[in-house]
XYZ file of C-alpha atoms in Angstrom:
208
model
C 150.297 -26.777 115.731
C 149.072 -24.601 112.697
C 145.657 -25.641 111.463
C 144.183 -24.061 108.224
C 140.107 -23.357 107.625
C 139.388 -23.496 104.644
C 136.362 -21.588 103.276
C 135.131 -21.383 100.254
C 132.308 -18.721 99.745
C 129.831 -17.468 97.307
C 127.199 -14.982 97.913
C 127.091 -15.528 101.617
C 127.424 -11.934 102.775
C 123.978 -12.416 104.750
C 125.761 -15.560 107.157
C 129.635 -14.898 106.614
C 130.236 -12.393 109.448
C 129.017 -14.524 112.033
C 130.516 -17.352 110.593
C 134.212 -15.429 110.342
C 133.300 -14.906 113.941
C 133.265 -18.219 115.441
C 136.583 -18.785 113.293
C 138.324 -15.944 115.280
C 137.172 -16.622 118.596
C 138.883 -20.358 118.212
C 140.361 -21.332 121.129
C 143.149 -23.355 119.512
C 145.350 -20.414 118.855
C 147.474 -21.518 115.671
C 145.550 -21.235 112.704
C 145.073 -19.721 109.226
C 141.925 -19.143 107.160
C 141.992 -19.918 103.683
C 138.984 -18.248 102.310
C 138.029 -18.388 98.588
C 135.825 -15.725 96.933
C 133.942 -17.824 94.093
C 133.694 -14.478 92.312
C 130.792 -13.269 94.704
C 129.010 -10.217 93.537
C 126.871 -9.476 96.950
C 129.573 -8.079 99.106
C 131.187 -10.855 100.406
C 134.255 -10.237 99.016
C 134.306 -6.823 100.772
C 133.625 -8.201 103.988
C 136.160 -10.817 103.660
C 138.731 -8.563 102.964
C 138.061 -6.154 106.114
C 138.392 -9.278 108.100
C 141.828 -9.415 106.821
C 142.792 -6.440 106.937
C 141.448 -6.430 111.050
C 143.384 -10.293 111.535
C 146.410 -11.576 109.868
C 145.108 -14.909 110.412
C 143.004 -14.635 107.495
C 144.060 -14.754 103.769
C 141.587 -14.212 100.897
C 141.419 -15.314 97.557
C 139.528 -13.622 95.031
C 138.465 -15.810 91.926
C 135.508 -15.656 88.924
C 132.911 -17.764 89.298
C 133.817 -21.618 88.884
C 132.205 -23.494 91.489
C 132.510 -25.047 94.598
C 134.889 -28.121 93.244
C 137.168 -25.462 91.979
C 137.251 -22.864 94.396
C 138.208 -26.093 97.095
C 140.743 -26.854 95.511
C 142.468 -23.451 94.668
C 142.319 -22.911 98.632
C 143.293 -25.921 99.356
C 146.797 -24.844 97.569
C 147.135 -22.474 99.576
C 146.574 -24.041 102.997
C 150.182 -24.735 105.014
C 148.523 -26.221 108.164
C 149.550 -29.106 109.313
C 145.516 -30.104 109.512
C 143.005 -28.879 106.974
C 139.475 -28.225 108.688
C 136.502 -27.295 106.306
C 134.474 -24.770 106.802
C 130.545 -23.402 105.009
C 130.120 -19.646 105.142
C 126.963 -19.932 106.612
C 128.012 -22.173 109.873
C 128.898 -21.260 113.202
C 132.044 -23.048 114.699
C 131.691 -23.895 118.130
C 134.757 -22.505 120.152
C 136.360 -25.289 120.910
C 136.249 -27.051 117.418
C 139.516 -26.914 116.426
C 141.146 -27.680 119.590
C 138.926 -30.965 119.878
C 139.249 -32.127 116.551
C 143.254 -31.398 116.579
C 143.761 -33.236 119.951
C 141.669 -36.192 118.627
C 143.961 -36.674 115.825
C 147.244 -36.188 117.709
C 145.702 -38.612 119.694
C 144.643 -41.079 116.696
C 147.562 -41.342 114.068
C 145.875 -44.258 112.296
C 142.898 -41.318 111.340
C 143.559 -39.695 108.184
C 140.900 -37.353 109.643
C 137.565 -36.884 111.791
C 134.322 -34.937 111.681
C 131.810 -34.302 114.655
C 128.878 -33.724 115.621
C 126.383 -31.075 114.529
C 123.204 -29.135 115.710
C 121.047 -27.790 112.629
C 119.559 -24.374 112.965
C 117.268 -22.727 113.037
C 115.195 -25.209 114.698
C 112.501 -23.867 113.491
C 111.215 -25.360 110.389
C 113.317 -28.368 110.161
C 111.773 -30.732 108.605
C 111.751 -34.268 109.813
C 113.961 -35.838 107.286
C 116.486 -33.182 108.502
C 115.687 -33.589 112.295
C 116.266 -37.808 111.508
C 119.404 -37.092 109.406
C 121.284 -35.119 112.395
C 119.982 -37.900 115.289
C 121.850 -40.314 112.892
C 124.845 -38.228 112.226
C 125.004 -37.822 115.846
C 124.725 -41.301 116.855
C 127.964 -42.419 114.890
C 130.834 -42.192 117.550
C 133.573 -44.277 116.346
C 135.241 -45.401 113.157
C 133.794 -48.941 113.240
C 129.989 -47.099 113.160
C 131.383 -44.719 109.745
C 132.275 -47.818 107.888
C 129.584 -49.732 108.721
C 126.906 -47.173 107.749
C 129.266 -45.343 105.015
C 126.206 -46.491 102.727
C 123.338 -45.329 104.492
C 124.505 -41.713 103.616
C 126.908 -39.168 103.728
C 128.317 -40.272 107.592
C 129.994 -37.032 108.100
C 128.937 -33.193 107.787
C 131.002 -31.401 105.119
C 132.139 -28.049 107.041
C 133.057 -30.144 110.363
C 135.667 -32.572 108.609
C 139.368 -32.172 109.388
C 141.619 -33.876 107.627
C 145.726 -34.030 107.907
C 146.795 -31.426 104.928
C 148.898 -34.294 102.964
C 146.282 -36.652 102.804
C 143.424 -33.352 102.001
C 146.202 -32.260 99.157
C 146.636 -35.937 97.829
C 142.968 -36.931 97.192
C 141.823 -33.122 96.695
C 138.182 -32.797 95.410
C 136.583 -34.495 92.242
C 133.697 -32.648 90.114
C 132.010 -36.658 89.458
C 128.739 -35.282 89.141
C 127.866 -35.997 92.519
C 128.452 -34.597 96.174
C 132.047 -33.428 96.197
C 131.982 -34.089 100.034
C 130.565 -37.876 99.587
C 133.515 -38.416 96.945
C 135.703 -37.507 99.035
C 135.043 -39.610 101.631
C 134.711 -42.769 99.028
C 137.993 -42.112 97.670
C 139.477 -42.365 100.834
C 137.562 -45.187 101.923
C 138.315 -46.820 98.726
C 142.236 -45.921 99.563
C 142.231 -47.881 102.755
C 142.273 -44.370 104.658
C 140.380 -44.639 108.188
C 138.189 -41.851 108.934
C 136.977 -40.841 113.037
C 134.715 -38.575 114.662
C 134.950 -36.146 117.669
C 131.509 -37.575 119.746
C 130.759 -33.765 120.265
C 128.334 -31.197 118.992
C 131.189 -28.883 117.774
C 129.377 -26.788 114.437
C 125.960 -25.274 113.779
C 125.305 -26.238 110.535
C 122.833 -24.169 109.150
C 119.795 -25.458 106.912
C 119.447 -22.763 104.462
């Protein structure tokens, strides 16, 4: 079952190798990467082109500079998986990520898609608001806690959500002048589209 990463990045050339990394050591072994260069100018393009040149797995996208909302969706075109899972260039994918989340929705065809859980790094510094926003990420374990606290905040980390590619291509992202990831999930909610979570600590999700 072919799952696409998609990637948007920007200046990352400082995280992105370790971050293409953990994409290629992926124990679920169909998948494409989708990666969109938002018209970089630190090397990141460079770097993402070696890694395609090394795997065939990976397909880069070179674009000028237009933002996050834009450079989403151009990859998103691009992605033939039958899941989409998102990915930050400055995360670290635990090895079993995709397998986990793919299984879970296999499992769950009523889920139009699922996050999971996250550890923030580098421990040290976090501040306490971050520390108290990943204990409550990490305590939502079922669809039934997402809905019920969709309010409190975002309920699901951008770069861990998977979604099923026709329901990621439908809804697409929205520039509404707020967090493209929290619109997103509103506009599905709003759609009558259920949303799950993998009860595992599958991404590193860096505070930069």
């Amino acid at each position: 079952m072919l799952v696409s990463v998609l990637l948007p990045v920007y200046n990352a050339a400082a995280t992105l190798p370790v971050a293409l990394e953990s994409i290629r050591r992926q124990r679920h072994g169909e998948l494409e990467c989708v990666a969109l260069d938002d018209g970089s100018s630190d090397g990141s393009l460079a770097l993402l082109e070696r890694a395609a040149r090394e795997d065939a797995r990976f397909k880069v996208i070179a674009c000028e500079h237009r933002g996050i909302v834009v450079a989403l969706n151009t990859g998103l075109e691009h992605c033939h998986g039958e899941y989409v899972a998102r990915m930050d260039a400055d995360d670290i994918m635990h090895s079993q990520r995709l397998g986990a989340q793919c299984a879970w929705l296999a499992a769950h065809p009523e889920l139009a898609g699922v996050g999971c859980h996250v550890r923030s790094f580098p421990r040290r510094g976090l501040s306490e608001r971050r520390l108290e926003y990943e204990r409550w990420l990490n305590s939502l374990a079922a669809p039934e806690d997402i809905a019920r606290d969709f309010w409190v905040e975002c309920p699901l980390a951008h770069p861990t959500l998977m979604l099923r590619r026709a329901v990621f291509q439908r809804f697409a992202y929205s520039d509404a002048g707020w967090p493209e990831d929290y619109d997103l999930l509103a506009r599905l909610r709003e759609a009558g589209q259920t949303l799950g979570i993998v009860p595992r600590r599958l991404l590193g999700w860096r505070d930069s």
